[in-house]
Short mmCIF file of C-alpha atoms in Angstrom, two decimals:
data_model
loop_
_atom_site.label_atom_id
_atom_site.label_comp_id
_atom_site.label_asym_id
_atom_site.label_seq_id
_atom_site.Cartn_x
_atom_site.Cartn_y
_atom_site.Cartn_z
CA UNK V 25 -0.25 -0.31 -0.11
CA UNK V 26 2.42 2.49 0.91
CA UNK V 27 4.63 1.60 -2.27
CA UNK V 28 1.09 2.09 -4.32
CA UNK V 29 1.08 5.83 -2.88
CA UNK V 30 4.74 6.24 -3.43
CA UNK V 31 4.32 5.49 -7.17
CA UNK V 32 1.37 7.49 -7.60
CA UNK V 33 2.97 10.44 -6.20
CA UNK V 34 6.03 10.08 -8.03
CA UNK V 35 3.85 9.93 -11.21
CA UNK V 36 1.79 12.96 -10.44
CA UNK V 37 5.26 14.82 -9.82
CA UNK V 38 6.50 13.47 -13.22
CA UNK V 39 3.20 14.46 -15.15
CA UNK V 40 3.58 18.40 -13.33
CA UNK V 41 6.88 18.56 -14.48
CA UNK V 42 6.69 17.70 -17.98
CA UNK V 43 4.88 21.15 -19.07
CA UNK V 44 7.69 22.86 -17.15
CA UNK V 45 10.47 21.03 -19.05
CA UNK V 46 8.44 22.10 -22.48
CA UNK V 47 7.81 25.55 -21.46
CA UNK V 48 11.61 25.90 -20.94
CA UNK V 49 12.34 24.58 -24.55
CA UNK V 50 9.70 27.09 -25.74
CA UNK V 51 11.57 29.78 -23.71
CA UNK V 52 14.81 29.22 -25.27
CA UNK V 53 12.76 29.23 -28.69
CA UNK V 54 11.60 32.35 -28.11
CA UNK V 55 15.02 34.00 -27.14
CA UNK V 56 16.40 32.76 -30.18
CA UNK V 57 18.61 36.05 -31.61
CA UNK V 58 16.48 38.33 -34.27
CA UNK V 59 18.46 38.75 -37.48
CA UNK V 60 19.77 42.37 -37.51
CA UNK V 61 17.94 44.42 -40.72
CA UNK V 62 20.18 45.11 -43.74
CA UNK V 63 22.62 47.78 -43.62
CA UNK V 64 21.03 50.72 -45.72
CA UNK V 65 22.00 54.44 -46.80
CA UNK V 66 19.36 55.51 -44.02
CA UNK V 67 20.55 52.79 -41.08
CA UNK V 68 22.62 55.73 -39.20
CA UNK V 69 19.64 58.26 -39.41
CA UNK V 70 19.12 59.82 -36.08
CA UNK V 71 15.93 61.72 -35.07
CA UNK V 72 15.61 63.86 -31.70
CA UNK V 73 13.38 66.75 -30.67
CA UNK V 74 14.29 69.85 -28.45
CA UNK V 75 11.83 70.44 -25.63
CA UNK V 76 10.20 73.50 -27.79
CA UNK V 77 9.66 70.52 -30.18
CA UNK V 78 11.99 71.64 -32.61
CA UNK V 79 13.00 68.19 -34.77
CA UNK V 80 16.60 67.38 -35.44
CA UNK V 81 17.23 64.49 -38.24
CA UNK V 82 20.95 63.44 -38.60
CA UNK V 83 22.82 61.25 -40.81
CA UNK V 84 26.45 60.91 -39.90
CA UNK V 85 28.69 60.71 -42.79
CA UNK V 86 32.33 60.32 -42.05
CA UNK V 87 33.59 60.54 -45.58
CA UNK V 88 31.71 63.99 -46.33
CA UNK V 89 33.99 67.35 -45.80
CA UNK V 90 31.28 69.71 -44.61
CA UNK V 91 28.21 69.71 -42.22
CA UNK V 92 24.92 70.49 -44.59
CA UNK V 93 21.98 71.94 -42.55
CA UNK V 94 18.65 72.53 -43.90
CA UNK V 95 16.37 74.46 -41.43
CA UNK V 96 12.92 74.36 -42.88
CA UNK V 97 9.48 75.93 -41.67
CA UNK V 98 6.54 73.94 -42.81
CA UNK V 99 4.57 77.39 -44.04
CA UNK V 100 5.70 79.08 -47.29
CA UNK V 101 3.49 81.44 -49.83
CA UNK V 102 0.65 79.14 -49.55
CA UNK V 103 0.00 81.08 -46.35
CA UNK V 104 0.24 84.94 -48.35
CA UNK V 105 -2.85 86.83 -47.76
CA UNK V 106 -5.05 87.41 -50.64
CA UNK V 107 -4.01 90.62 -51.40
CA UNK V 108 -0.23 90.41 -50.25
CA UNK V 109 1.22 87.71 -52.37
CA UNK V 110 4.86 87.80 -52.04
CA UNK V 111 4.50 87.98 -47.92
CA UNK V 112 5.93 84.98 -47.09
CA UNK V 113 9.41 86.03 -49.03
CA UNK V 114 9.44 89.72 -47.91
CA UNK V 115 9.12 88.47 -44.23
CA UNK V 116 12.04 86.12 -44.83
CA UNK V 117 14.24 88.61 -46.79
CA UNK V 118 13.33 91.35 -44.13
CA UNK V 119 14.70 88.97 -41.59
CA UNK V 120 18.07 88.35 -42.99
CA UNK V 121 18.23 92.13 -44.03
CA UNK V 122 19.26 92.56 -40.42
CA UNK V 123 22.50 91.59 -40.69
CA UNK V 124 23.11 92.55 -44.26
CA UNK V 125 26.90 91.07 -43.97
CA UNK V 126 25.66 87.44 -43.06
CA UNK V 127 26.92 86.12 -46.47
CA UNK V 128 30.38 87.58 -45.69
CA UNK V 129 30.49 86.16 -42.23
CA UNK V 130 30.00 83.00 -43.18
CA UNK V 131 32.41 82.97 -46.27
CA UNK V 132 35.01 84.49 -43.44
CA UNK V 133 34.05 80.72 -41.61
CA UNK V 134 34.81 78.89 -45.36
CA UNK V 135 31.19 78.28 -45.10
CA UNK V 136 27.72 79.61 -46.94
CA UNK V 137 24.34 80.35 -46.62
CA UNK V 138 21.53 80.48 -48.68
CA UNK V 139 17.67 80.86 -48.02
CA UNK V 140 14.34 80.74 -50.03
CA UNK V 141 10.47 80.32 -50.05
CA UNK V 142 8.66 77.80 -51.83
CA UNK V 143 4.48 77.42 -51.90
CA UNK V 144 5.01 75.10 -49.27
CA UNK V 145 8.14 75.77 -47.01
CA UNK V 146 10.35 78.52 -46.06
CA UNK V 147 13.83 77.49 -46.00
CA UNK V 148 17.25 77.93 -45.03
CA UNK V 149 20.54 76.05 -46.08
CA UNK V 150 23.87 76.00 -44.31
CA UNK V 151 27.12 74.65 -44.97
CA UNK V 152 30.04 74.64 -42.70
CA UNK V 153 33.50 72.68 -42.02
CA UNK V 154 32.69 70.67 -38.62
CA UNK V 155 35.35 73.20 -36.69
CA UNK V 156 33.30 76.38 -37.63
CA UNK V 157 29.62 74.85 -37.69
CA UNK V 158 28.83 76.44 -33.90
CA UNK V 159 29.79 80.02 -35.04
CA UNK V 160 27.73 79.36 -37.90
CA UNK V 161 24.69 78.15 -36.24
CA UNK V 162 24.91 81.11 -33.83
CA UNK V 163 25.24 83.65 -36.32
CA UNK V 164 21.88 82.15 -38.10
CA UNK V 165 20.17 81.53 -35.05
CA UNK V 166 20.63 85.47 -33.91
CA UNK V 167 18.70 86.30 -36.97
CA UNK V 168 15.93 83.56 -36.85
CA UNK V 169 15.37 83.74 -33.36
CA UNK V 170 16.80 86.43 -31.66
CA UNK V 171 16.76 89.20 -33.74
CA UNK V 172 13.01 90.51 -34.94
CA UNK V 173 11.57 92.71 -38.03
CA UNK V 174 13.32 95.81 -37.54
CA UNK V 175 11.75 98.84 -39.41
CA UNK V 176 15.22 99.69 -41.47
CA UNK V 177 15.60 96.10 -42.57
CA UNK V 178 11.76 95.82 -43.66
CA UNK V 179 12.38 98.88 -45.77
CA UNK V 180 15.73 97.73 -47.27
CA UNK V 181 13.91 94.15 -47.94
CA UNK V 182 10.80 95.85 -49.41
CA UNK V 183 12.68 98.39 -51.70
CA UNK V 184 15.14 95.44 -52.62
CA UNK V 185 11.87 93.35 -53.98
CA UNK V 186 10.39 96.39 -55.72
CA UNK V 187 13.48 97.21 -57.33
CA UNK V 188 13.72 93.44 -58.40
CA UNK V 189 10.45 93.63 -59.98
CA UNK V 190 10.56 96.53 -61.82
CA UNK V 191 14.14 95.72 -63.15
CA UNK V 192 13.49 92.11 -64.05
CA UNK V 193 10.65 91.48 -66.86
CA UNK V 194 9.43 88.13 -66.81
CA UNK V 195 10.09 85.67 -69.72
CA UNK V 196 7.28 84.70 -72.12
CA UNK V 197 7.87 81.19 -70.27
CA UNK V 198 7.26 82.72 -66.87
CA UNK V 199 4.13 84.52 -67.84
CA UNK V 200 2.76 81.32 -69.26
CA UNK V 201 3.44 79.30 -66.41
CA UNK V 202 2.27 81.85 -63.98
CA UNK V 203 -0.95 82.38 -66.00
CA UNK V 204 -1.18 78.29 -66.37
CA UNK V 205 -1.16 78.21 -62.30
CA UNK V 206 -3.53 81.04 -61.83
CA UNK V 207 -6.35 79.69 -64.37
CA UNK V 208 -5.82 76.01 -62.90
CA UNK V 209 -6.09 77.28 -59.13
CA UNK V 210 -8.09 80.46 -59.20
CA UNK V 211 -7.86 82.32 -55.74
CA UNK V 212 -6.56 78.98 -53.86
CA UNK V 213 -2.59 80.22 -52.43
CA UNK V 214 -1.05 78.20 -54.94
CA UNK V 215 -2.52 80.01 -58.19
CA UNK V 216 -0.04 82.95 -57.10
CA UNK V 217 3.59 83.38 -57.40
CA UNK V 218 6.32 83.49 -54.46
CA UNK V 219 7.12 87.05 -55.02
CA UNK V 220 4.11 89.21 -55.37
CA UNK V 221 3.76 92.11 -57.56
CA UNK V 222 5.09 95.90 -57.23
CA UNK V 223 1.06 96.08 -55.96
CA UNK V 224 1.06 93.68 -53.09
CA UNK V 225 4.86 94.38 -52.22
CA UNK V 226 3.94 98.25 -51.82
CA UNK V 227 0.79 97.58 -49.76
CA UNK V 228 2.81 95.54 -47.11
CA UNK V 229 3.41 97.24 -43.31
CA UNK V 230 6.09 96.01 -41.26
CA UNK V 231 3.28 94.64 -38.87
CA UNK V 232 2.14 92.21 -41.76
CA UNK V 233 5.60 90.78 -41.32
CA UNK V 234 5.52 90.95 -37.49
CA UNK V 235 1.97 88.78 -37.57
CA UNK V 236 3.76 86.51 -40.31
CA UNK V 237 6.55 85.94 -38.13
CA UNK V 238 4.37 85.42 -34.77
CA UNK V 239 2.10 82.62 -36.69
CA UNK V 240 4.62 80.79 -38.23
CA UNK V 241 8.38 81.23 -37.08
CA UNK V 242 7.85 78.75 -34.59
CA UNK V 243 9.91 76.23 -33.08
CA UNK V 244 7.64 73.32 -33.17
CA UNK V 245 6.79 74.16 -37.05
CA UNK V 246 10.29 73.51 -38.09
CA UNK V 247 12.96 71.01 -38.30
CA UNK V 248 16.55 70.39 -39.29
CA UNK V 249 17.84 68.02 -41.60
CA UNK V 250 21.99 67.32 -40.86
CA UNK V 251 24.22 65.33 -42.73
CA UNK V 252 28.09 65.00 -42.79
CA UNK V 253 30.90 64.61 -40.31
CA UNK V 254 29.21 65.23 -36.91
CA UNK V 255 27.94 62.94 -34.29
CA UNK V 256 24.10 63.29 -33.35
CA UNK V 257 24.98 63.71 -29.75
CA UNK V 258 27.44 67.18 -30.56
CA UNK V 259 24.48 68.34 -32.69
CA UNK V 260 22.17 68.15 -29.96
CA UNK V 261 24.20 70.08 -27.95
CA UNK V 262 24.99 72.73 -30.70
CA UNK V 263 20.83 72.95 -31.18
CA UNK V 264 20.23 72.59 -27.46
CA UNK V 265 22.50 75.77 -27.07
CA UNK V 266 21.43 78.03 -30.40
CA UNK V 267 17.81 76.79 -30.74
CA UNK V 268 16.39 75.61 -27.74
CA UNK V 269 14.92 79.33 -27.03
CA UNK V 270 12.94 79.52 -29.80
CA UNK V 271 9.44 79.92 -29.17
CA UNK V 272 6.77 77.34 -30.00
CA UNK V 273 3.09 77.81 -30.33
CA UNK V 274 -0.31 76.85 -31.77
CA UNK V 275 0.13 75.77 -35.15
CA UNK V 276 -1.67 76.46 -38.42
CA UNK V 277 -3.11 74.31 -40.42
CA UNK V 278 -3.03 74.28 -44.30
CA UNK V 279 -6.96 74.23 -45.22
CA UNK V 280 -7.95 75.75 -47.91
CA UNK V 281 -11.09 75.45 -49.60
CA UNK V 282 -10.37 73.16 -52.81
CA UNK V 283 -9.83 74.99 -55.90
CA UNK V 284 -13.11 75.46 -58.43
CA UNK V 285 -13.51 72.81 -60.70
CA UNK V 286 -12.83 73.22 -64.71
CA UNK V 287 -15.83 71.57 -66.11
CA UNK V 288 -15.01 72.55 -69.95
CA UNK V 289 -11.74 73.27 -71.54
CA UNK V 290 -10.30 76.13 -70.24
CA UNK V 291 -8.40 77.96 -72.70
CA UNK V 292 -6.25 81.36 -72.07
CA UNK V 293 -4.15 82.99 -75.12
CA UNK V 294 -1.62 85.35 -74.21
CA UNK V 295 -0.25 87.60 -77.45
CA UNK V 296 3.12 88.12 -77.50
CA UNK V 297 5.50 88.90 -80.37
CA UNK V 298 7.81 86.20 -80.06
CA UNK V 299 9.89 83.44 -82.23
CA UNK V 300 7.87 80.57 -80.39
CA UNK V 301 4.73 80.11 -78.76
CA UNK V 302 4.92 78.45 -74.94
CA UNK V 303 2.12 75.94 -74.16
CA UNK V 304 1.20 74.89 -70.77
CA UNK V 305 -1.95 72.84 -69.95
CA UNK V 306 -3.27 70.15 -67.30
CA UNK V 307 -5.35 69.25 -64.27
CA UNK V 308 -5.52 69.59 -60.93
CA UNK V 309 -3.59 65.93 -59.60
CA UNK V 310 -3.05 64.69 -55.99
CA UNK V 311 -0.66 65.53 -53.33
CA UNK V 312 2.66 63.40 -52.52
CA UNK V 313 1.57 60.71 -49.74
CA UNK V 314 -1.66 59.82 -51.54
CA UNK V 315 -1.54 56.14 -52.98
CA UNK V 316 -2.10 57.34 -56.35
CA UNK V 317 0.95 60.16 -56.37
CA UNK V 318 3.55 57.65 -57.99
CA UNK V 319 0.72 56.60 -60.32
CA UNK V 320 -0.08 60.18 -61.64
CA UNK V 321 3.88 60.45 -61.70
CA UNK V 322 4.31 57.38 -63.98
CA UNK V 323 1.41 59.08 -66.51
CA UNK V 324 3.70 62.23 -67.13
CA UNK V 325 6.45 59.72 -68.39
CA UNK V 326 4.10 58.10 -70.41
CA UNK V 327 2.54 61.26 -72.06
CA UNK V 328 6.12 62.30 -72.83
CA UNK V 329 6.89 59.10 -74.46
CA UNK V 330 4.06 59.30 -76.53
CA UNK V 331 5.03 62.53 -77.96
CA UNK V 332 8.37 61.68 -78.19
CA UNK V 333 9.33 62.77 -82.14
CA UNK V 334 7.20 65.59 -82.46
CA UNK V 335 8.47 68.86 -83.62
CA UNK V 336 8.62 70.21 -80.15
CA UNK V 337 11.65 72.46 -78.89
CA UNK V 338 11.38 71.22 -75.45
CA UNK V 339 8.59 69.34 -73.61
CA UNK V 340 8.51 68.58 -69.65
CA UNK V 341 5.58 66.83 -67.78
CA UNK V 342 5.59 67.03 -63.81
CA UNK V 343 3.52 66.34 -60.94
CA UNK V 344 5.51 67.95 -58.15
CA UNK V 345 5.45 66.66 -54.56
CA UNK V 346 3.00 69.31 -52.51
CA UNK V 347 1.43 69.41 -49.00
CA UNK V 348 -1.80 70.20 -51.35
CA UNK V 349 -3.20 68.52 -54.50
CA UNK V 350 -0.85 69.19 -57.10
CA UNK V 351 -1.60 69.52 -60.87
CA UNK V 352 -0.56 66.84 -63.28
CA UNK V 353 0.75 69.38 -66.35
CA UNK V 354 2.82 69.40 -69.21
CA UNK V 355 4.85 72.51 -70.30
CA UNK V 356 5.73 72.61 -74.08
CA UNK V 357 8.06 75.26 -76.22
CA UNK V 358 6.97 74.98 -79.83
CA UNK V 359 8.09 76.67 -82.86
CA UNK V 360 5.52 79.44 -84.41
CA UNK V 361 5.29 77.50 -87.53
CA UNK V 362 4.27 74.28 -86.12
CA UNK V 363 2.46 75.47 -82.92
CA UNK V 364 -1.15 75.04 -84.77
CA UNK V 365 -0.27 71.30 -85.19
CA UNK V 366 1.51 70.30 -82.55
CA UNK V 367 -0.03 71.96 -79.65
CA UNK V 368 -3.33 69.92 -81.07
CA UNK V 369 -1.58 66.81 -80.65
CA UNK V 370 -0.31 67.76 -77.25
CA UNK V 371 -3.43 68.26 -75.71
CA UNK V 372 -4.95 65.36 -78.01
CA UNK V 373 -2.36 62.98 -76.19
CA UNK V 374 -2.69 64.59 -72.73
CA UNK V 375 -6.36 63.52 -72.97
CA UNK V 376 -6.05 60.26 -74.23
CA UNK V 377 -4.24 59.14 -71.20
CA UNK V 378 -7.68 58.51 -69.94
CA UNK V 379 -8.82 56.29 -73.01
CA UNK V 380 -6.24 55.09 -75.11
CA UNK V 381 -4.54 51.79 -73.37
CA UNK V 382 -1.12 51.86 -71.27
CA UNK V 383 1.07 49.40 -72.89
CA UNK V 384 3.39 47.29 -70.89
CA UNK V 385 6.08 48.56 -72.77
CA UNK V 386 4.69 51.92 -72.35
CA UNK V 387 4.18 51.62 -68.37
CA UNK V 388 7.56 49.52 -68.25
CA UNK V 389 9.81 52.30 -69.60
CA UNK V 390 8.24 54.92 -67.70
CA UNK V 391 8.63 53.27 -64.19
CA UNK V 392 12.46 52.66 -65.32
CA UNK V 393 12.71 56.47 -65.86
CA UNK V 394 10.62 57.41 -62.42
CA UNK V 395 13.01 54.94 -60.66
CA UNK V 396 16.11 56.65 -62.25
CA UNK V 397 15.03 60.17 -61.33
CA UNK V 398 14.48 58.54 -57.28
CA UNK V 399 17.85 57.15 -57.69
CA UNK V 400 19.50 60.36 -58.46
CA UNK V 401 18.02 62.10 -55.61
CA UNK V 402 20.07 62.02 -52.16
CA UNK V 403 19.34 60.89 -48.71
CA UNK V 404 19.05 64.20 -47.71
CA UNK V 405 16.64 64.83 -50.08
CA UNK V 406 14.32 62.08 -48.97
CA UNK V 407 14.98 62.94 -45.29
CA UNK V 408 13.64 66.75 -46.11
CA UNK V 409 10.57 65.16 -47.95
CA UNK V 410 9.97 62.65 -45.68
CA UNK V 411 9.80 65.91 -42.83
CA UNK V 412 7.90 68.42 -45.06
CA UNK V 413 5.09 66.03 -46.07
CA UNK V 414 4.96 63.73 -43.30
CA UNK V 415 5.88 60.48 -45.52
CA UNK V 416 6.66 57.13 -43.87
CA UNK V 417 10.17 56.71 -42.46
CA UNK V 418 10.95 53.92 -44.87
CA UNK V 419 9.74 55.98 -47.88
CA UNK V 420 12.84 55.91 -49.63
CA UNK V 421 13.43 52.17 -49.03
CA UNK V 422 10.40 51.00 -50.36
CA UNK V 423 9.78 53.50 -53.54
CA UNK V 424 10.97 51.47 -56.01
CA UNK V 425 8.83 48.64 -55.11
CA UNK V 426 5.69 50.65 -54.66
CA UNK V 427 6.48 52.11 -58.10
CA UNK V 428 7.33 48.43 -59.98
CA UNK V 429 3.89 47.35 -58.13
CA UNK V 430 1.57 49.70 -60.25
CA UNK V 431 -0.59 48.13 -62.82
CA UNK V 432 -1.31 49.15 -66.15
CA UNK V 433 -5.07 48.88 -65.17
CA UNK V 434 -3.95 51.29 -61.89
CA UNK V 435 -2.80 53.85 -63.94
CA UNK V 436 -5.53 53.60 -65.97
CA UNK V 437 -7.63 54.33 -63.40
CA UNK V 438 -6.04 57.31 -62.21
CA UNK V 439 -5.95 58.79 -65.24
CA UNK V 440 -9.63 58.48 -65.85
CA UNK V 441 -10.16 59.85 -62.33
CA UNK V 442 -8.01 62.63 -62.93
CA UNK V 443 -9.22 63.53 -66.53
CA UNK V 444 -12.87 63.05 -65.44
CA UNK V 445 -12.72 64.93 -62.07
CA UNK V 446 -11.52 68.08 -64.48
CA UNK V 447 -11.34 69.35 -67.62
CA UNK V 448 -7.91 70.74 -69.23
CA UNK V 449 -6.92 74.06 -68.38
CA UNK V 450 -4.40 75.56 -71.31
CA UNK V 451 -2.26 78.27 -71.97
CA UNK V 452 -1.13 79.29 -74.90
CA UNK V 453 1.18 82.31 -75.34
CA UNK V 454 3.03 83.87 -78.05
CA UNK V 455 1.79 84.89 -81.70
CA UNK V 456 -1.49 83.29 -81.01
CA UNK V 457 -4.01 85.66 -83.11
CA UNK V 458 -2.32 83.87 -86.15
CA UNK V 459 -3.51 80.34 -85.02
CA UNK V 460 -6.54 79.65 -86.94
CA UNK V 461 -8.33 77.27 -84.44
CA UNK V 462 -8.74 77.20 -80.90
CA UNK V 463 -5.39 75.50 -80.36
#
C-alpha cells in the first residue's frame, strides 16, 4: 500500500514537471536572436526633439568634407494673404536683412548660407566645416530667433524686392507658367506666384511681417536635416544652445477651400511678339503621400513617350511634390510654324491618357524613368521630404517597389479619375492670334 502511494506521488510529480520542461524549451526558442536589419543608406539616421518641439534629423557621413544643415519651416507662400502675395518671401528677406553682411561672415568661416521660399516651405541651407559649424549656427540662430523685424531692415527688403520686380521683366515662359497656375487654381494659394507684384509689395507694412513671424516662425513648426562628419550627440548640444530658446506655439493648419472644378476646356491666350509659342496645360492631381501620387508621376512619363518625335522645342511633364493637391501638367515650347498642329497633338495626347490603353512597354519605360529619377536623389533630399510632407520613415527604401507594383489597369484608373474630375486648363502664349483654331 505504501509502495502504491509512493508510485502514485512520483507519477503526479512527473506529470507536473513535463509541462515545465516543455515551457523551458519554448522559452529557449523564443529567445533566439533576431536577425539584424540590412544595412542601408538610412541605417544611421537619428531623430530627436528639443523641449520646444524643434526636430533634428541627422545622418552621420564620415567621408563628407562639410556639415550640411537644412532648417525648414512648414509654411511658405500658401499662407500669403490674398491681397498680399509675396508676404512669406518678404518676411524672410526682412529677417535676413537685419545682418546685411551675413553671407560675408559665413564666407569668412569657409561656410555658406542660402535661403528661399516655396509654396509649402520657408527654407535655409547652411554648409560649414565641422570646426566652424557652431559659429555658423550662432550667426544664423541670432537672425532667426533673437532678432526680429526691424523697421530699417523691413524698408530695405521691401525696396530691394520692388527694385527686382521693376528691373526683371518676366520671360514669355514665366508668364505662361504663371498664367497657367492662376487659371488652374484661381483664388487658391497655389494660384499665385512666390514674389508678389509691385502693388502687393507696396501695400505691406512692418506689422504684416510681425504677424507672419508670430504665426509661422515657431520651433514646433520647423525641423533640421543635418548630414556630414558630425555625431548626433554633438549636434544636439549645438541645437540646444542656439535653438533651445526658440518659442513654440499653436500651429496653423494648411486648410483651404479646394480649387473650383474646371468643367470644360479652359483656354487662355496670351498674345506676345515672340519667335516661339509657349504651351502649358494640365489638370488638378494629387498631393505627395496619397496612394495615387506615384501613379500620377508615371502618367506624365507615358505622355512624354507618346509625344517623342514631335516637332517640339522642349517638352516636360511634371507632378510636383506638394502638401496640397498638385497638378498633373505639361509645358512645351513650340516653333511658331508648328504650333497649330503640335499643340493639338499635345492636348489630344494628354486627354487620351484616360482612354487609350497604356501598354506594358509604355508602363515599363515610365517605371524605369521614374526609378532613375529617385535613384539620383540624395539621402538628405529624401529626409527633407519625409519631414516636410509627413511621409513614412521607410519611404525611400520602399519607393522602387511601390513603383514596380503599379499595373497598367491602375494607371488607367488614375488617369480616368483625374481627367473626368476636371477638364483641361490650357495656356497658349506667343503669336496666338495667328492660330486659326482654338489650339
